[in-house]
Coordinates of C-alpha atoms in Angstrom, one line a residue:
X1 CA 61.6 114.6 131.8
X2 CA 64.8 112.6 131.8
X3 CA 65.9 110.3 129.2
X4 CA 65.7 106.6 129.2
X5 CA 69.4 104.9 130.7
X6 CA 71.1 103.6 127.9
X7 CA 73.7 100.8 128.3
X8 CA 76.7 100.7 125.9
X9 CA 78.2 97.2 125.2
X10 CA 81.9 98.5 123.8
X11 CA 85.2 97.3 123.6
X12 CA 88.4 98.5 124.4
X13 CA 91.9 98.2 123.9
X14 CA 93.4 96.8 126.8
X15 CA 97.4 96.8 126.2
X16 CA 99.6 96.9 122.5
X17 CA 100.1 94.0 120.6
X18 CA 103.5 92.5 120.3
X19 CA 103.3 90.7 116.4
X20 CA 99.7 89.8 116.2
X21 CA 96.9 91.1 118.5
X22 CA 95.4 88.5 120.6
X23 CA 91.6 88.4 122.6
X24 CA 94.1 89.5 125.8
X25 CA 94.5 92.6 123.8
X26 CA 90.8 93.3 124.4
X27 CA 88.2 93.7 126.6
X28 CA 84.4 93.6 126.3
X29 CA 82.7 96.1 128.7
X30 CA 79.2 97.8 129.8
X31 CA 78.7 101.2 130.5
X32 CA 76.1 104.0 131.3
X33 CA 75.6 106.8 128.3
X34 CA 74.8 110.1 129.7
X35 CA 71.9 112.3 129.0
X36 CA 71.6 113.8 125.5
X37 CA 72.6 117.7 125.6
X38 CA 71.2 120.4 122.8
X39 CA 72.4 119.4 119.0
X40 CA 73.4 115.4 120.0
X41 CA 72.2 112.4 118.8
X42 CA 72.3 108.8 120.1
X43 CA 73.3 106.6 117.6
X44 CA 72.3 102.4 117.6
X45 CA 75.1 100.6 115.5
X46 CA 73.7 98.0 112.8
X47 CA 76.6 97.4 111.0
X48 CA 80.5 97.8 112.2
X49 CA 83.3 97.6 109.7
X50 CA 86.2 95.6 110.5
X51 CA 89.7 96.7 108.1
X52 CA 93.2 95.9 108.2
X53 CA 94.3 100.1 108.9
X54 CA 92.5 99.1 112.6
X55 CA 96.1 96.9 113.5
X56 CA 98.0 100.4 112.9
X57 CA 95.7 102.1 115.7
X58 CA 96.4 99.6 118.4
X59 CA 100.2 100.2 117.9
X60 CA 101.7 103.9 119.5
X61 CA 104.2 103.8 117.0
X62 CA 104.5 107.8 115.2
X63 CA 101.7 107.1 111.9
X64 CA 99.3 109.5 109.9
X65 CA 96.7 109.1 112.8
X66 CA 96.8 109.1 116.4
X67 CA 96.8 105.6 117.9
X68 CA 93.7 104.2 119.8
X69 CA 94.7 104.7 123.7
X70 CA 94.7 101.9 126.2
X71 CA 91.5 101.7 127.6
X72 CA 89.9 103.8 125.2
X73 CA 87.6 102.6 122.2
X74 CA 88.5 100.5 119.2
X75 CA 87.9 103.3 116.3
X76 CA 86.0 102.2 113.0
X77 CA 83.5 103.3 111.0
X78 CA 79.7 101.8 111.6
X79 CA 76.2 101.8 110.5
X80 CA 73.9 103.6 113.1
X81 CA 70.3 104.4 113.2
X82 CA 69.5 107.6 115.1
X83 CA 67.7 106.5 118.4
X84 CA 67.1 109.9 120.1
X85 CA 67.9 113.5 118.4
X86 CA 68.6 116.6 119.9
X87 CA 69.9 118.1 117.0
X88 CA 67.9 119.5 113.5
X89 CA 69.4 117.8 110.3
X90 CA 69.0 114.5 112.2
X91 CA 65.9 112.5 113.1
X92 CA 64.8 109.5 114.4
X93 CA 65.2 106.5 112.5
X94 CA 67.4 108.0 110.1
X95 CA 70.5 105.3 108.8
X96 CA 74.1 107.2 109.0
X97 CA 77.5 106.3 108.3
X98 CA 80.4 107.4 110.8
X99 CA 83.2 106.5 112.6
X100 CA 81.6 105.8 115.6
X101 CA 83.7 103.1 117.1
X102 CA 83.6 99.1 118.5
X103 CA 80.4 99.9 120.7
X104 CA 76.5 99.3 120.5
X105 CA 75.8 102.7 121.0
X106 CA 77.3 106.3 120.3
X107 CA 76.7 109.8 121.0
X108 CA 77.6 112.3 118.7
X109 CA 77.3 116.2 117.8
X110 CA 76.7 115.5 114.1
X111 CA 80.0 116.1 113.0
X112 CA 81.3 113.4 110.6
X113 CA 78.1 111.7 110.5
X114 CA 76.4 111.4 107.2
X115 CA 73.0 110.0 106.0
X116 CA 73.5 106.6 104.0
X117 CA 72.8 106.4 100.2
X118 CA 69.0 105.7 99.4
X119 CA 67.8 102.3 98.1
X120 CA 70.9 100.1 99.2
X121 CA 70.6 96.1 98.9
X122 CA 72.0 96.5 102.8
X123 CA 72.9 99.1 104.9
X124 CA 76.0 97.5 105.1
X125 CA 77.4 98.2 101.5
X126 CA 78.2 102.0 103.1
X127 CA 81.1 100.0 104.7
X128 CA 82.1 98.6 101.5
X129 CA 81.8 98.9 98.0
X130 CA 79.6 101.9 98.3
X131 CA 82.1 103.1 101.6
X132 CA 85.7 103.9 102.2
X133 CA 87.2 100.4 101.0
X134 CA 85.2 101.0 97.4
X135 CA 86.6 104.4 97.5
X136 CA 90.0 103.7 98.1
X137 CA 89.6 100.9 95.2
X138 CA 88.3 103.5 92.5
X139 CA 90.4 107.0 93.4
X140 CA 93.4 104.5 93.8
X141 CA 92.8 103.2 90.5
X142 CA 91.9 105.8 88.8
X143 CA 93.8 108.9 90.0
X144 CA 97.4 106.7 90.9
X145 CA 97.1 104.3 88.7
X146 CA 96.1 106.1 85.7
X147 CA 94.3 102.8 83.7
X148 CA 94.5 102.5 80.4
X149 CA 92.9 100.5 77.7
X150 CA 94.9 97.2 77.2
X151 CA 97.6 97.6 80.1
X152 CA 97.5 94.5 82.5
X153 CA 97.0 95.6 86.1
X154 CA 98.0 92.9 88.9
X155 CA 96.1 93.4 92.4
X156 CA 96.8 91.4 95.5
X157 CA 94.1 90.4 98.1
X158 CA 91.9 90.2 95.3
X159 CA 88.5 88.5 96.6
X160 CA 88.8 91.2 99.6
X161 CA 86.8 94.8 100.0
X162 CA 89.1 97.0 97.8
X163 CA 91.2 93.9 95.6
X164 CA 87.9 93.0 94.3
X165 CA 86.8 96.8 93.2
X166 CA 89.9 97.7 92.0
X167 CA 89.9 94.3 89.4
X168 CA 86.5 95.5 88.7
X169 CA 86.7 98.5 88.0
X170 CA 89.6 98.0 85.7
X171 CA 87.8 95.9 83.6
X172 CA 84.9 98.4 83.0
X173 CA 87.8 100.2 82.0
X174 CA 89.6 97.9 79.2
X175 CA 92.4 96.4 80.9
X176 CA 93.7 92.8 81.6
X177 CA 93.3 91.7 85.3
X178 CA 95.1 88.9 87.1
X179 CA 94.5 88.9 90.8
X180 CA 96.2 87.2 93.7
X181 CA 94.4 85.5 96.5
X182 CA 94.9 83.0 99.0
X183 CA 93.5 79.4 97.7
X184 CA 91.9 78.2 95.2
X185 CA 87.9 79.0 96.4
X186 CA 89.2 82.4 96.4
X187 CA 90.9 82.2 93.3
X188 CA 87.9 80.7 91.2
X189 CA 85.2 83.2 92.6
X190 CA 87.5 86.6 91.6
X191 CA 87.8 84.6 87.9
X192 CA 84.0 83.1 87.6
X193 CA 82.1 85.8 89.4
X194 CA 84.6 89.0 89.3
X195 CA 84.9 88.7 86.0
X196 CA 89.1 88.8 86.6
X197 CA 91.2 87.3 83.4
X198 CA 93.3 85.0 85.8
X199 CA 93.8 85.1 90.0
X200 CA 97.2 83.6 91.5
X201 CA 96.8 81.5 94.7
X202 CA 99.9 82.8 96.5
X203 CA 99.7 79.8 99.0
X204 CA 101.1 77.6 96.2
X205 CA 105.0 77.2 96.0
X206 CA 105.1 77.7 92.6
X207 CA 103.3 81.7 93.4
X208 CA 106.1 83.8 91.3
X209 CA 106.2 81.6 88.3
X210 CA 102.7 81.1 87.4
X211 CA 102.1 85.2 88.3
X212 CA 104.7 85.7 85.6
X213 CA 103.0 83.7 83.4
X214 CA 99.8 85.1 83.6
X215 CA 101.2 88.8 83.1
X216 CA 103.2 87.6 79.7
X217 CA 103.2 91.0 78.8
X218 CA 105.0 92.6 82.2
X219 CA 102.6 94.6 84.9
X220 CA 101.5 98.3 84.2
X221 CA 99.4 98.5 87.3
X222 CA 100.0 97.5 91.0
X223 CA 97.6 98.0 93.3
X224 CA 99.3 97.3 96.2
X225 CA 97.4 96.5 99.3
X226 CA 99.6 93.4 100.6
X227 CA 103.5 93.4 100.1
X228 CA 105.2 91.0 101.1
X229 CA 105.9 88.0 98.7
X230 CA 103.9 89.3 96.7
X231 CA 105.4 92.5 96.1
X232 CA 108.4 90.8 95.7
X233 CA 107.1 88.5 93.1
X234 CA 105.5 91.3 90.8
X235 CA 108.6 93.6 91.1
X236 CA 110.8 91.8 88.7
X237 CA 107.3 92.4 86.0
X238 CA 107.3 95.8 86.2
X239 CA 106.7 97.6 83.0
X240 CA 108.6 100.8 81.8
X241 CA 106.4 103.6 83.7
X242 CA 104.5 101.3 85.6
X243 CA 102.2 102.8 88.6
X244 CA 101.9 101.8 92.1
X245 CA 99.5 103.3 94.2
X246 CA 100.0 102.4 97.5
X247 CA 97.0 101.8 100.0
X248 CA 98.0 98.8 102.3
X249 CA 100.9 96.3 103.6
X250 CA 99.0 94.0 105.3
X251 CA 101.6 91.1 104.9
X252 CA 103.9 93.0 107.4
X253 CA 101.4 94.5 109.5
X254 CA 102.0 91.7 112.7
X255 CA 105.7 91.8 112.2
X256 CA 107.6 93.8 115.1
X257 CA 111.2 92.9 113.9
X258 CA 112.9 93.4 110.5
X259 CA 112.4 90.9 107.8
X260 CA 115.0 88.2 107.6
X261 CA 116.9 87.2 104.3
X262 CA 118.7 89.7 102.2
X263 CA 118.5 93.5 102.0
X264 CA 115.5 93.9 98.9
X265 CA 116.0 97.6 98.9
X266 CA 118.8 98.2 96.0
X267 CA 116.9 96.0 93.6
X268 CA 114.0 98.0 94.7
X269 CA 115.6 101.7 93.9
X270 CA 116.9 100.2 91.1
X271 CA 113.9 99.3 89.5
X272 CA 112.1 102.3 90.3
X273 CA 115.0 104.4 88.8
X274 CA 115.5 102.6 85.6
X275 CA 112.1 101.5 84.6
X276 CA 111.3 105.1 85.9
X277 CA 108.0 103.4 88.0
X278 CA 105.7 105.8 89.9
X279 CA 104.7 104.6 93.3
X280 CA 102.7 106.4 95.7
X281 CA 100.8 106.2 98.8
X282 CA 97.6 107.7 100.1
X283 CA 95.2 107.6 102.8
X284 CA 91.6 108.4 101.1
X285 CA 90.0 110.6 103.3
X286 CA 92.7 112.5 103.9
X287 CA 93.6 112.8 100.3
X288 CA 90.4 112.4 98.2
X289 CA 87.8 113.4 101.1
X290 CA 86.2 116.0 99.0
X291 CA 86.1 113.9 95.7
X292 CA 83.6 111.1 97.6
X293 CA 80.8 112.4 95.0
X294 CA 82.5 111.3 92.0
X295 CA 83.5 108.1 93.5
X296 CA 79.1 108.0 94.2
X297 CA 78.2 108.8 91.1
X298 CA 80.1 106.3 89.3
X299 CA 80.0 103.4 91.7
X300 CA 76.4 103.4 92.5
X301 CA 75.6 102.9 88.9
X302 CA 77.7 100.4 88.4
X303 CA 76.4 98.3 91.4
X304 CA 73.0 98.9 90.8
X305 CA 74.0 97.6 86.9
X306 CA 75.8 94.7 88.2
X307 CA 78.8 96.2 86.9
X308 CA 80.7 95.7 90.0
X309 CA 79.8 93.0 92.3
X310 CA 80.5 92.7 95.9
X311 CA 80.6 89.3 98.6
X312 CA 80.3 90.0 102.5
X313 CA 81.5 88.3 105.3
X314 CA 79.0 88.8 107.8
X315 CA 80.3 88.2 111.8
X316 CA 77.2 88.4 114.5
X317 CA 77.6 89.9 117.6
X318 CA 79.9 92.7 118.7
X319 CA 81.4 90.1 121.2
X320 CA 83.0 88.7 118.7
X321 CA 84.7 91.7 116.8
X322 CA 88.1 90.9 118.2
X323 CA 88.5 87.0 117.4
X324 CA 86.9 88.0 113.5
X325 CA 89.6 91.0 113.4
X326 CA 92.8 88.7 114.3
X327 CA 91.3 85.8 111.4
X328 CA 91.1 89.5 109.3
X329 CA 94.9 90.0 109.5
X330 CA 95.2 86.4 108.9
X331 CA 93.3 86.5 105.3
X332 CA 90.9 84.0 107.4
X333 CA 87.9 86.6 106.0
X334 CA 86.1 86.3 102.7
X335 CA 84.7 89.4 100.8
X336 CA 84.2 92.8 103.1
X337 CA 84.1 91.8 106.6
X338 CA 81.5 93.3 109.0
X339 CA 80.3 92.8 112.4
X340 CA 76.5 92.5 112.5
X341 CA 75.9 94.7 115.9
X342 CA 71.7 95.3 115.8
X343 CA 69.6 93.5 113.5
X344 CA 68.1 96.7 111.2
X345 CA 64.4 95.5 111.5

């Protein structure tokens, strides 16, 4: 008996960005699935997840992954619910996590695809705290970064999807947090509800100063998801042995043509060498893909303790992905942001 036509609302990259991607850059179409063969599934996206890595994709410049090709798909990871299956681990109904794309629907051979955890305030935390942003926060922290009870640790983008865990989690852990964020909404909610010891706004022209004086005794930890001015403001802090680990530069992401101003990198390699600082970059999956258990058996404890609390910014509409992804770049988002495909009911 043939299957039902499915229509697939996706969008796709339609040319590189020059600085900062623009709605030009995309295009909204509709298109025919094909029939399920043996061992597929057809996959409804609830949930898709919207992160800063996504600005790398669009650009064909040589980077740890392949870039997103013109008229192809915007990649990122999503909640599904399996619609049809032709395949035995999966059934219908069943809530996954995958990268599945900027689209309403998918079809996939089960590769890659996992089952969400069990009893989750929304399906949506699989994107976030309990998903690849909360487990680049804790295996950053804790495997780079090396916390210890006591040490200040300075994190930048701090009301965002991985600032916020990172601050968190160090505190479970013993340590003095000051966060940076843009304004001062941000600011209070990482101190009054994140539990942070202080949070910079980096908007203010006074940003360096008052950062210094919030770590009066120098930075041991940089979680470094930003650089930027911000990076450039903490460098001078550095502690003896200080760690870096190195997940992001979002602050430089748009740029196309070398920074302006003086050449930073001396004082840099200077500082690294004589305060003998570790820093070091990572890509999670890649590097901490087979550790996601330990990352679930300590964060899902901790969220379902209150431990470690999480804020999302909720878009509706897959229509409006691109316009929510530019404000992302822009720090226009507040908490993790995701697009709100399918409702779940």
């Amino acid at each position: 008996m043939p299957q039902a036509l499915t229509l697939n609302q996706r969008i796709v990259l339609v040319s590189r960005p020059v600085g900062a991607p623009t709605p030009e850059n995309f295009r909204l179409e509709r298109v025919a699935l094909p029939d399920l063969a043996d061992d597929q599934i057809l996959l409804k996206t609830l949930y898709l997840s919207l992160d800063p890595y996504m600005r790398g994709r669009m650009s064909d410049a040589p980077s740890y992954a392949a870039p997103v090709e013109i008229d192809e798909v915007m990649t990122g990871g999503a909640v599904s619910r399996v619609e049809r299956s032709l395949h035995p681990k999966f059934h219908e109904g069943d809530l996954v996590v995958g990268v599945t794309g900027w689209q309403s629907h998918s079809i996939s051979d089960g590769r890659n695809i996992i089952p969400i955890p069990s009893g989750l305030q929304s399906p949506s935390m699989a994107l976030g705290v309990l998903g690849m942003p909360g487990m680049t926060a804790y295996m950053g922290l804790m495997d780079i970064g090396q916390p210890k009870e006591g040490e200040t640790l300075v994190v930048a983008a701090a009301s965002g999807a991985v600032g916020s865990v990172v601050g968190q989690v160090a505190k479970i852990k013993g340590l003095r947090v000051v966060g940076v964020a843009g304004g001062a909404e941000k600011c209070r909610y990482v101190v009054e509800e994140l539990g942070f010891d202080a949070c910079i706004d980096h908007k203010r022209p006074d940003f360096a100063e008052e950062l210094a004086l919030a770590c009066f005794k120098g930075v041991d930890i940089y979680f470094e998801n930003v650089g930027g001015k911000v990076f450039d403001a903490v460098l001078p802090l550095l502690n003896p042995k200080a760690r870096i680990p190195l997940c992001g530069l979002i602050a430089s992401y748009n740029a196309h043509e070398a920074p302006s101003g003086p050449d930073r990198l001396p004082q840099l390699q200077r500082t690294l060498l004589t305060k003998r600082v570790r820093i070091q970059g990572f890509i999670v999956f890649d590097d901490y893909g087979d550790r996601q258990p330990e990352f679930i058996s300590a964060m899902a404890p901790w969220v379902r303790d209150g431990k470690v609390k999480f804020r999302e910014d909720v878009v509706d509409g897959l229509e409006n992905a691109p316009q929510a992804f530019i404000g992302l770049l822009e720090g226009r988002n507040f908490g993790k942001l995701v697009v709100r495909v399918a409702r779940t009911e």
